[in-house]
Coordinates of C-alpha atoms in Angstrom, one line a residue:
X1 CA 114.3 91.5 110.0
X2 CA 115.1 88.1 109.6
X3 CA 116.5 86.1 106.8
X4 CA 116.2 82.4 106.1
X5 CA 119.1 80.6 106.6
X6 CA 118.4 77.3 105.6
X7 CA 119.5 75.4 102.6
X8 CA 115.7 75.2 101.1
X9 CA 115.2 79.0 101.6
X10 CA 118.7 80.3 100.4
X11 CA 119.9 77.5 97.5
X12 CA 122.5 75.2 98.2
X13 CA 126.1 76.0 100.0
X14 CA 128.8 75.5 98.5
X15 CA 131.3 73.1 100.6
X16 CA 133.9 72.9 98.7
X17 CA 135.0 76.6 97.9
X18 CA 138.3 77.5 99.9
X19 CA 137.6 80.9 101.6
X20 CA 138.8 83.0 98.6
X21 CA 137.0 81.3 95.6
X22 CA 133.2 82.0 98.6
X23 CA 134.6 85.4 98.1
X24 CA 134.5 85.5 94.3
X25 CA 131.0 83.8 94.6
X26 CA 130.0 86.1 97.2
X27 CA 130.9 89.7 95.1
X28 CA 128.7 88.1 91.8
X29 CA 126.0 87.1 94.2
X30 CA 126.1 90.8 95.5
X31 CA 125.9 92.3 92.2
X32 CA 122.1 91.0 92.2
X33 CA 121.2 91.8 95.7
X34 CA 117.9 94.2 95.4
X35 CA 117.9 94.1 99.2
X36 CA 119.7 93.7 102.9
X37 CA 118.1 90.8 103.4
X38 CA 119.7 89.4 99.9
X39 CA 122.9 90.7 101.4
X40 CA 122.3 88.5 104.2
X41 CA 121.3 85.4 102.6
X42 CA 124.7 85.9 100.3
X43 CA 126.2 85.8 103.7
X44 CA 124.5 82.9 105.1
X45 CA 124.9 81.0 101.7
X46 CA 128.7 81.8 101.0
X47 CA 130.0 83.7 104.0
X48 CA 129.1 81.6 107.3
X49 CA 130.5 78.3 105.5
X50 CA 133.5 80.1 104.5
X51 CA 134.1 81.5 107.7
X52 CA 133.1 78.2 109.8
X53 CA 130.8 80.6 111.5
X54 CA 127.1 80.3 113.2
X55 CA 125.5 83.6 112.0
X56 CA 125.7 86.8 110.4
X57 CA 124.2 90.1 110.2
X58 CA 124.1 93.7 109.0
X59 CA 123.5 96.8 110.8
X60 CA 122.6 99.6 108.8
X61 CA 121.3 103.2 110.0
X62 CA 117.6 103.6 110.3
X63 CA 115.6 106.4 109.2
X64 CA 115.0 108.0 112.7
X65 CA 118.8 108.2 113.4
X66 CA 119.7 104.9 115.2
X67 CA 120.6 101.4 113.7
X68 CA 118.3 98.3 112.1
X69 CA 119.6 95.2 112.4
X70 CA 119.2 92.5 109.6
X71 CA 119.9 89.0 111.3
X72 CA 120.3 85.2 109.9
X73 CA 117.3 82.6 111.1
X74 CA 120.1 81.3 113.2
X75 CA 119.3 83.5 116.2
X76 CA 115.9 82.8 117.4
X77 CA 113.2 85.0 116.8
X78 CA 113.2 86.5 120.2
X79 CA 116.6 87.3 119.8
X80 CA 116.3 88.8 116.1
X81 CA 113.3 91.0 117.9
X82 CA 115.2 91.6 120.9
X83 CA 118.0 93.4 118.7
X84 CA 115.9 94.8 115.8
X85 CA 116.6 98.1 116.2
X86 CA 119.1 100.3 118.5
X87 CA 119.2 103.9 119.4
X88 CA 122.1 106.1 117.6
X89 CA 124.2 105.8 120.8
X90 CA 123.7 102.3 121.5
X91 CA 126.9 100.7 123.1
X92 CA 127.1 97.6 121.4
X93 CA 130.3 96.9 119.3
X94 CA 128.1 96.1 116.1
X95 CA 126.9 99.9 116.4
X96 CA 129.9 101.4 117.2
X97 CA 131.9 99.7 114.4
X98 CA 129.1 101.5 111.9
X99 CA 129.5 104.7 114.3
X100 CA 133.3 105.1 114.6
X101 CA 134.5 102.9 111.7
X102 CA 136.6 100.9 114.1
X103 CA 137.0 96.6 114.0
X104 CA 135.7 95.1 117.3
X105 CA 137.0 91.0 117.7
X106 CA 135.5 89.7 120.8
X107 CA 137.1 86.0 121.2
X108 CA 135.2 85.5 124.2
X109 CA 132.8 86.6 126.8
X110 CA 135.5 88.2 128.9
X111 CA 136.4 90.3 126.4
X112 CA 133.1 90.9 125.7
X113 CA 132.6 92.3 128.8
X114 CA 135.9 94.3 128.7
X115 CA 134.0 95.9 125.6
X116 CA 131.0 96.9 127.1
X117 CA 128.2 95.2 129.5
X118 CA 125.4 94.8 127.2
X119 CA 128.3 92.9 124.9
X120 CA 128.5 90.4 127.1
X121 CA 124.2 90.0 127.4
X122 CA 124.5 89.5 123.8
X123 CA 126.9 86.7 124.1
X124 CA 124.8 84.9 127.3
X125 CA 121.7 85.4 125.5
X126 CA 122.7 84.4 122.0
X127 CA 125.0 81.6 123.2
X128 CA 127.6 82.9 121.1
X129 CA 131.1 83.7 122.7
X130 CA 132.9 84.6 119.7
X131 CA 131.9 88.1 117.6
X132 CA 133.6 90.3 114.7
X133 CA 132.2 93.1 114.2
X134 CA 133.8 95.4 111.0
X135 CA 132.8 98.7 109.6
X136 CA 131.5 98.7 106.3
X137 CA 133.5 101.1 104.4
X138 CA 133.3 102.7 101.2
X139 CA 135.0 105.5 99.3
X140 CA 135.6 107.0 102.7
X141 CA 132.0 106.8 104.2
X142 CA 131.1 104.2 106.6
X143 CA 127.5 102.7 105.6
X144 CA 127.1 100.1 108.4
X145 CA 128.6 97.2 109.8
X146 CA 129.2 93.4 109.8
X147 CA 128.6 91.1 112.4
X148 CA 129.8 87.7 112.6
X149 CA 129.4 85.2 115.1
X150 CA 130.6 81.9 116.5
X151 CA 129.7 79.3 119.2
X152 CA 133.0 78.5 120.4
X153 CA 136.2 81.3 121.8
X154 CA 139.0 81.6 120.1
X155 CA 141.3 84.0 119.5
X156 CA 141.2 85.5 115.9
X157 CA 144.1 84.9 113.3
X158 CA 145.6 87.3 110.7
X159 CA 144.5 84.8 107.7
X160 CA 140.6 85.0 109.2
X161 CA 140.5 89.0 109.9
X162 CA 142.2 89.2 106.2
X163 CA 139.0 87.0 104.7
X164 CA 136.9 88.9 107.1
X165 CA 138.1 92.5 105.7
X166 CA 137.3 90.9 102.4
X167 CA 133.8 90.1 102.7
X168 CA 133.3 93.6 104.5
X169 CA 134.9 95.2 101.5
X170 CA 132.3 93.2 99.3
X171 CA 129.7 94.1 100.8
X172 CA 130.1 98.0 101.6
X173 CA 129.8 99.3 97.7
X174 CA 126.2 97.2 97.9
X175 CA 124.8 98.0 101.1
X176 CA 125.8 101.7 99.9
X177 CA 123.6 101.3 96.7
X178 CA 120.7 99.7 98.5
X179 CA 120.9 102.5 101.4
X180 CA 120.8 105.2 98.7
X181 CA 117.6 103.5 96.7
X182 CA 116.1 103.5 100.0
X183 CA 116.4 106.9 100.7
X184 CA 115.2 107.5 97.1
X185 CA 112.1 105.4 97.9
X186 CA 111.4 107.0 100.9
X187 CA 111.8 110.6 99.4
X188 CA 109.1 109.7 96.6
X189 CA 107.0 108.4 99.1
X190 CA 107.2 111.2 101.1
X191 CA 106.7 113.6 97.8
X192 CA 103.3 111.3 97.3
X193 CA 101.9 111.6 100.6
X194 CA 102.8 115.8 100.5
X195 CA 101.2 115.6 97.0
X196 CA 98.0 113.8 98.1
X197 CA 97.8 116.1 101.7
X198 CA 97.7 119.3 98.9
X199 CA 95.1 117.8 96.5
X200 CA 93.0 116.7 99.9
X201 CA 93.5 120.4 101.0
X202 CA 91.9 122.1 97.8
X203 CA 89.1 119.5 97.7
X204 CA 86.3 120.7 99.7
X205 CA 84.5 119.5 102.8
X206 CA 80.6 118.3 101.5
X207 CA 78.4 120.8 103.3
X208 CA 75.5 119.3 105.3
X209 CA 72.5 120.0 103.2
X210 CA 68.8 119.8 103.8
X211 CA 66.8 117.6 101.5
X212 CA 70.2 116.5 100.4
X213 CA 72.5 113.4 101.0
X214 CA 75.8 113.6 99.3
X215 CA 79.1 111.9 99.4
X216 CA 82.3 111.8 97.3
X217 CA 85.4 109.5 96.7
X218 CA 88.6 110.8 95.2
X219 CA 91.6 108.8 94.1
X220 CA 94.7 110.3 92.9
X221 CA 96.7 109.0 89.6
X222 CA 98.7 106.0 90.8
X223 CA 102.2 107.3 88.8
X224 CA 103.6 111.0 88.9
X225 CA 103.1 113.5 91.4
X226 CA 99.9 111.3 92.4
X227 CA 98.2 115.0 92.1
X228 CA 96.1 116.5 89.6
X229 CA 92.9 118.4 88.1
X230 CA 89.7 116.6 89.4
X231 CA 87.6 118.7 91.4
X232 CA 84.2 118.4 92.7
X233 CA 82.3 121.1 95.0
X234 CA 79.1 121.7 96.6
X235 CA 77.5 124.9 97.9
X236 CA 74.3 126.8 98.7
X237 CA 74.0 129.8 96.6
X238 CA 72.3 133.1 97.7
X239 CA 69.1 132.5 96.2
X240 CA 68.8 129.2 98.3
X241 CA 69.4 126.5 95.3
X242 CA 72.3 124.1 96.0
X243 CA 75.3 123.6 93.1
X244 CA 76.8 120.4 92.5
X245 CA 79.7 120.8 90.4
X246 CA 82.4 117.9 88.9
X247 CA 84.9 118.5 86.9
X248 CA 88.9 118.0 85.2
X249 CA 91.3 120.2 84.2
X250 CA 93.6 118.6 81.5
X251 CA 96.9 117.2 83.3
X252 CA 97.1 115.3 87.0
X253 CA 100.5 117.3 88.1
X254 CA 101.1 120.1 90.3
X255 CA 100.3 122.7 87.3
X256 CA 96.8 121.0 87.0
X257 CA 96.0 121.1 90.8
X258 CA 96.4 124.8 90.7
X259 CA 95.2 125.3 87.9
X260 CA 91.8 123.5 89.1
X261 CA 91.8 125.5 92.5
X262 CA 91.6 128.7 90.5
X263 CA 88.9 127.0 88.4
X264 CA 86.8 125.9 91.2
X265 CA 87.5 129.7 92.6
X266 CA 85.9 131.4 89.6
X267 CA 83.1 128.8 89.4
X268 CA 82.1 129.7 93.4
X269 CA 82.9 133.4 92.4
X270 CA 80.6 133.5 89.5
X271 CA 77.6 131.1 90.9
X272 CA 77.2 132.5 94.7
X273 CA 75.3 135.7 93.8
X274 CA 73.6 134.8 90.9
X275 CA 70.4 133.4 89.6
X276 CA 71.8 132.1 86.3
X277 CA 70.7 128.5 85.4
X278 CA 73.8 125.9 85.1
X279 CA 73.9 126.7 81.5
X280 CA 74.7 130.7 81.6
X281 CA 77.2 129.7 84.2
X282 CA 79.2 127.8 82.4
X283 CA 79.1 130.1 79.3
X284 CA 80.4 132.6 82.0
X285 CA 82.8 130.5 83.1
X286 CA 84.3 129.0 79.9
X287 CA 84.7 133.0 79.0
X288 CA 86.5 133.9 82.2
X289 CA 88.9 130.9 82.2
X290 CA 89.6 132.0 78.3
X291 CA 90.8 135.2 79.5
X292 CA 91.8 135.0 82.8
X293 CA 93.5 131.7 82.5
X294 CA 94.8 131.2 78.5
X295 CA 96.0 128.2 78.1
X296 CA 93.7 125.8 80.2
X297 CA 91.0 123.9 79.3
X298 CA 88.5 121.6 81.6
X299 CA 85.6 119.7 81.4
X300 CA 82.8 120.3 83.6
X301 CA 78.9 119.2 84.6
X302 CA 77.1 121.5 86.6
X303 CA 74.3 121.1 88.6
X304 CA 71.6 123.2 90.6
X305 CA 68.8 121.0 93.0
X306 CA 65.9 122.6 94.5
X307 CA 63.7 120.8 97.1
X308 CA 60.0 120.5 96.5
X309 CA 56.9 120.6 98.5
X310 CA 56.6 117.0 98.1
X311 CA 60.3 116.1 99.1
X312 CA 61.5 115.7 95.2
X313 CA 64.3 117.5 94.0
X314 CA 64.1 119.8 91.1
X315 CA 67.9 119.3 89.0
X316 CA 68.6 121.2 86.1
X317 CA 72.1 120.6 84.7
X318 CA 74.4 121.6 81.8
X319 CA 77.8 120.3 80.6
X320 CA 81.1 120.8 79.0
X321 CA 82.4 118.2 77.4
X322 CA 82.3 115.9 80.7
X323 CA 80.9 112.6 80.9
X324 CA 76.9 112.2 81.6
X325 CA 75.8 112.1 85.1
X326 CA 73.9 108.6 85.5
X327 CA 70.2 108.4 87.4
X328 CA 69.0 105.4 89.6
X329 CA 65.2 105.6 89.7
X330 CA 63.8 104.8 92.9
X331 CA 62.8 101.8 91.2
X332 CA 66.1 100.5 90.7
X333 CA 66.0 100.9 87.2
X334 CA 69.4 102.8 85.8
X335 CA 69.1 106.0 82.9
X336 CA 72.0 107.5 81.6
X337 CA 71.2 111.2 81.2
X338 CA 73.0 111.8 77.8
X339 CA 72.1 114.8 76.9
X340 CA 75.1 117.2 76.6
X341 CA 78.0 117.0 74.7
X342 CA 78.9 120.9 75.1
X343 CA 82.2 122.1 74.0
X344 CA 84.9 122.0 76.7
X345 CA 86.1 125.4 79.3
X346 CA 88.6 127.7 77.6
X347 CA 88.0 127.7 74.2
X348 CA 85.4 130.6 74.6
X349 CA 82.4 129.0 72.6
X350 CA 80.3 131.8 71.2
X351 CA 76.8 129.4 71.4
X352 CA 74.6 129.3 74.8
X353 CA 75.2 125.7 76.3
X354 CA 72.0 123.7 76.7
X355 CA 70.5 123.1 80.0
X356 CA 68.2 120.1 80.7
X357 CA 66.0 119.5 83.4
X358 CA 64.5 116.6 85.8
X359 CA 62.2 116.1 89.0
X360 CA 64.1 113.6 91.0
X361 CA 61.9 111.7 93.0
X362 CA 62.6 110.9 97.2
X363 CA 65.0 107.7 96.9
X364 CA 66.6 109.0 93.5
X365 CA 70.3 108.9 93.3
X366 CA 72.3 110.6 90.8
X367 CA 76.1 109.5 90.1
X368 CA 78.8 112.2 88.7
X369 CA 82.2 111.3 87.8
X370 CA 85.2 112.3 85.9
X371 CA 86.6 110.5 82.7
X372 CA 89.3 108.9 84.6
X373 CA 86.7 107.0 86.3
X374 CA 84.8 105.2 83.1
X375 CA 87.9 106.3 80.5
X376 CA 91.2 104.3 79.8
X377 CA 93.3 102.9 76.7
X378 CA 91.1 100.3 75.7
X379 CA 87.8 101.6 76.9
X380 CA 85.7 104.3 75.3
X381 CA 83.9 106.8 77.9
X382 CA 80.4 105.8 76.8
X383 CA 81.5 101.8 77.3
X384 CA 82.6 103.0 80.6
X385 CA 79.4 104.9 81.3
X386 CA 77.6 101.9 80.9
X387 CA 79.7 100.0 83.2
X388 CA 78.6 102.5 86.0
X389 CA 75.5 102.1 85.1
X390 CA 75.4 98.6 85.5
X391 CA 77.4 98.4 88.4
X392 CA 75.1 101.4 90.2
X393 CA 72.0 99.4 89.1
X394 CA 73.3 96.4 91.4
X395 CA 74.3 98.3 94.4
X396 CA 72.2 96.2 97.2
X397 CA 72.0 98.9 99.8
X398 CA 70.9 103.0 98.7
X399 CA 69.9 103.8 102.4
X400 CA 72.3 106.9 101.8
X401 CA 74.9 108.2 99.5
X402 CA 77.9 106.8 101.8
X403 CA 76.8 103.2 100.9
X404 CA 76.2 104.2 97.4
X405 CA 80.0 105.8 97.0
X406 CA 81.5 102.8 98.9
X407 CA 80.2 100.2 96.8
X408 CA 80.8 102.3 93.1
X409 CA 84.5 102.9 94.6
X410 CA 85.4 99.4 95.3
X411 CA 84.2 98.3 91.6
X412 CA 85.1 101.3 89.4
X413 CA 88.2 102.8 91.2
X414 CA 89.9 100.0 91.3
X415 CA 92.8 101.1 94.1
X416 CA 93.7 97.3 93.8
X417 CA 94.8 96.3 90.4
X418 CA 95.9 93.0 89.5
X419 CA 99.4 92.8 90.6
X420 CA 99.8 90.3 87.6
X421 CA 99.4 92.7 84.8
X422 CA 102.7 94.7 83.5
X423 CA 103.7 97.5 85.1
X424 CA 102.9 100.9 83.1
X425 CA 99.7 99.2 81.2
X426 CA 97.1 99.7 84.5
X427 CA 94.8 103.2 83.4
X428 CA 95.4 104.6 86.5
X429 CA 97.4 107.6 84.9
X430 CA 94.7 110.0 85.9
X431 CA 92.9 111.1 88.7
X432 CA 89.6 109.3 89.7
X433 CA 86.6 111.5 91.5
X434 CA 83.1 110.0 92.0
X435 CA 80.3 112.3 93.8
X436 CA 76.9 110.8 94.6
X437 CA 73.8 113.1 95.5
X438 CA 70.8 110.8 96.8
X439 CA 67.3 112.7 97.7
X440 CA 66.3 111.3 101.4
X441 CA 62.9 111.1 102.8
X442 CA 62.1 114.8 104.5
X443 CA 61.6 113.0 107.5
X444 CA 62.3 109.9 109.3
X445 CA 65.0 107.2 108.9
X446 CA 66.4 106.0 105.9
X447 CA 64.9 103.8 104.3
X448 CA 66.1 100.3 105.0
X449 CA 68.4 98.0 102.7
X450 CA 66.6 94.9 101.3
X451 CA 66.7 91.8 103.2
X452 CA 69.1 89.1 101.6
X453 CA 70.0 85.4 102.3
X454 CA 73.1 84.6 104.0
X455 CA 75.7 84.0 101.4
X456 CA 76.6 80.7 100.6
X457 CA 79.7 78.6 101.0
X458 CA 81.5 79.9 98.0
X459 CA 80.3 83.4 98.1
X460 CA 82.8 86.2 98.5
X461 CA 82.4 89.9 98.7
X462 CA 84.8 92.4 99.1
X463 CA 84.9 96.0 98.7
X464 CA 88.0 98.7 98.9
X465 CA 87.6 102.2 99.6
X466 CA 90.6 105.0 100.0
X467 CA 89.8 107.7 102.1
X468 CA 91.2 111.0 103.1
X469 CA 92.2 111.6 106.7
X470 CA 89.0 114.0 107.1
X471 CA 86.0 113.2 109.9
X472 CA 83.7 113.1 106.8
X473 CA 85.3 109.2 106.0
X474 CA 83.9 107.9 108.4
X475 CA 80.5 107.4 107.2
X476 CA 82.1 106.5 103.9
X477 CA 83.8 103.5 105.5
X478 CA 80.6 102.4 107.4
X479 CA 78.7 102.6 104.0
X480 CA 81.4 100.3 102.4
X481 CA 80.7 97.6 106.1
X482 CA 77.2 98.2 105.4
X483 CA 77.1 97.5 101.3
X484 CA 79.0 94.2 102.1
X485 CA 77.6 92.8 104.8
X486 CA 74.3 93.4 103.5
X487 CA 75.1 92.1 100.0
X488 CA 76.5 89.1 102.6
X489 CA 73.0 88.7 104.5
X490 CA 75.1 89.6 108.3
X491 CA 72.4 90.3 111.0
X492 CA 71.5 93.7 111.9
X493 CA 73.5 93.4 115.0
X494 CA 76.6 92.3 113.6
X495 CA 76.6 95.1 111.0
X496 CA 76.0 97.7 113.5
X497 CA 78.7 96.3 115.5
X498 CA 81.4 96.2 112.5
X499 CA 80.1 100.1 111.9
X500 CA 81.6 101.0 115.1
X501 CA 84.6 99.7 114.8
X502 CA 85.2 100.6 111.6
X503 CA 84.5 104.1 112.9
X504 CA 87.0 103.9 115.5
X505 CA 89.6 102.6 113.3
X506 CA 89.3 105.4 111.0
X507 CA 88.9 107.7 113.7
X508 CA 92.4 106.5 114.9
X509 CA 93.7 106.9 111.3
X510 CA 92.3 110.3 111.1
X511 CA 93.8 111.3 114.1
X512 CA 97.2 109.6 114.4
X513 CA 98.3 108.9 110.8
X514 CA 96.9 112.0 109.0
X515 CA 97.7 110.3 105.9
X516 CA 95.4 108.3 103.2
X517 CA 93.2 105.4 104.5
X518 CA 92.7 102.3 103.1
X519 CA 89.4 100.4 104.0
X520 CA 88.9 96.6 102.6
X521 CA 85.9 94.9 103.6
X522 CA 85.6 91.2 103.1
X523 CA 82.7 88.8 103.6
X524 CA 82.2 85.2 103.2
X525 CA 80.2 82.5 104.8
X526 CA 81.4 82.8 108.1
X527 CA 83.4 85.5 108.2
X528 CA 83.4 89.3 108.5
X529 CA 86.8 90.7 107.6
X530 CA 87.8 94.7 108.0
X531 CA 90.8 96.1 107.7
X532 CA 92.1 99.6 108.1
X533 CA 95.3 100.5 106.4
X534 CA 97.1 103.8 106.9
X535 CA 100.8 105.2 106.4
X536 CA 102.0 105.7 110.2
X537 CA 104.6 103.1 111.0
X538 CA 103.8 103.3 114.5
X539 CA 101.8 99.7 115.6
X540 CA 98.8 100.5 118.0
X541 CA 99.2 99.8 121.7
X542 CA 96.3 98.0 123.8
X543 CA 96.3 100.1 127.0
X544 CA 94.8 99.3 130.6
X545 CA 91.3 100.0 131.0
X546 CA 90.8 103.5 132.4
X547 CA 87.7 105.0 133.2
X548 CA 89.6 108.8 133.3
X549 CA 91.8 108.3 130.4
X550 CA 91.0 110.7 127.4
X551 CA 92.1 108.1 124.3
X552 CA 92.9 104.6 124.3
X553 CA 89.4 103.5 124.4
X554 CA 89.1 102.7 120.1
X555 CA 90.9 99.5 120.8
X556 CA 89.6 98.4 124.1
X557 CA 86.1 98.7 122.2
X558 CA 87.9 96.8 119.0
X559 CA 89.3 94.1 121.5
X560 CA 86.2 93.8 123.6
X561 CA 83.9 93.3 120.4
X562 CA 85.5 91.7 117.8
X563 CA 86.1 87.8 117.6
X564 CA 89.5 88.5 116.5
X565 CA 91.6 91.7 115.8
X566 CA 94.8 92.2 115.4
X567 CA 97.6 94.3 113.4
X568 CA 100.4 94.2 111.0
X569 CA 103.3 96.3 109.5
X570 CA 102.9 96.8 105.9
X571 CA 105.7 94.7 104.0
X572 CA 107.5 97.5 102.3
X573 CA 109.6 98.6 105.3
X574 CA 110.7 101.4 102.9
X575 CA 107.1 102.7 102.8
X576 CA 105.8 102.1 106.2
X577 CA 102.7 101.8 107.2
X578 CA 100.6 99.4 109.2
X579 CA 97.3 97.3 108.9
X580 CA 94.8 97.4 111.6
X581 CA 92.2 94.7 111.4
X582 CA 89.0 93.0 113.3
X583 CA 87.0 90.2 112.3
X584 CA 83.4 89.0 113.1
X585 CA 82.0 85.1 113.0
X586 CA 78.6 84.6 111.7
X587 CA 78.2 82.1 114.5
X588 CA 79.6 83.5 117.9
X589 CA 78.3 81.5 120.2

């Protein structure tokens, strides 16, 4: 962690203040500090000149029990990287001051060597002969240490030590405040991760069903506990037809998630060995929810599907207050199946729900969503359904359900909202679910994507998909790559390479991160960029080639096949995480 020390970055340095005037300005500055970097900037701007020093830093506890050092940029980048982190038992006096609550005054190299040989090493590599290392103590607790350095050796005077102690005393409560805020932020992030893991655990893996191509995307609510009442399910009944359901129990909190699992389990139990159609099944589910789960209400759309001899799909559906399905015909036209509008589940409606039927030819795509995808405070459900229909009609590659799902998710699930929009006004307060059912040909490979002209210089195509840490996420990531690359007119060989590499990176994230995975694909006139983000802090390491190794080949493949690749930590250190990326160039000669 480094902090700019230039006047341009930190504002003008007061040069005429006495040390005590600088202390007063420093105390005011700290009241506005929002990060440890802000504290060091204030030290650079006010403390370093007042102390006639050459550098400074703050040592605070790291999340794993060690010590993290925030240093001013008067130290070189190499030095800052070298001393960025120290273990819990580090012998460096900066860490000992934070650990033991002692002050260490090091006037020269000989004194440094007496403290510890590593301190003498610090003097040698920094070319700073004189160091003061003071504990940051507040309310009887040591929360870190202050390090100040000078190039020239000299003994410390009582007046200097008094000023140093006052600067440290002012730093301590601010550092404590920031550390507590960081702990709260990490705790909130951990709760969010736990909530997302719970949600992933209760959402099923889509089964492999002969004659059906299925894919689903789920995005939790952006606020609160990040867990909610959306559900989807697909299973084969004892009679041989397939049940596909999407629903939404009211709420987006752990209670809604728990209710959702019970409603989904009720549906499975009622449907599995039953010959009822979707309308009768929803009627029975409505009665069961009203009797067994009083107070719970939910919406749902229920589809049953049977493959016909000519490869088409005989589809029947019914709804309970749910947004209607949207159908894309093989010729690319899109239809909203508006029949329905029946009452919610949980009201014990006395009349029978309507049932509808369609024959879906090979190449048809049926999309089911929850209201979070199509409804917001500014958008009515049917207006949102119209946008969904328009987006579905514009999907270039409908060769498989994963590609369609990735294309729709990148546009409709809005995982990357406009940062300029005021906080609290974005409609990500509801979780969002999208399920795609495609009717594939009974034999042979999926139909190819339509040929497209290369994108012009000004064309940029971007998709973002948010995935669960499950093996099934790799096909969705490949679908996003295929969709963007197809729209951008990339050669088939490059698309194959990009699909292979994104599969490797997503597989690494599934195995090592075990967190939500965010894939961003962007195509410009000459570059295809793929970024895979996860919540694991550990940065990847490119290992030496070893034919006998059981792991480590993914990055070797990325390194060898991509034109450029790299990785970076996410900017929010409190939340952690990283991005691994690769890029292909259109002309790779």
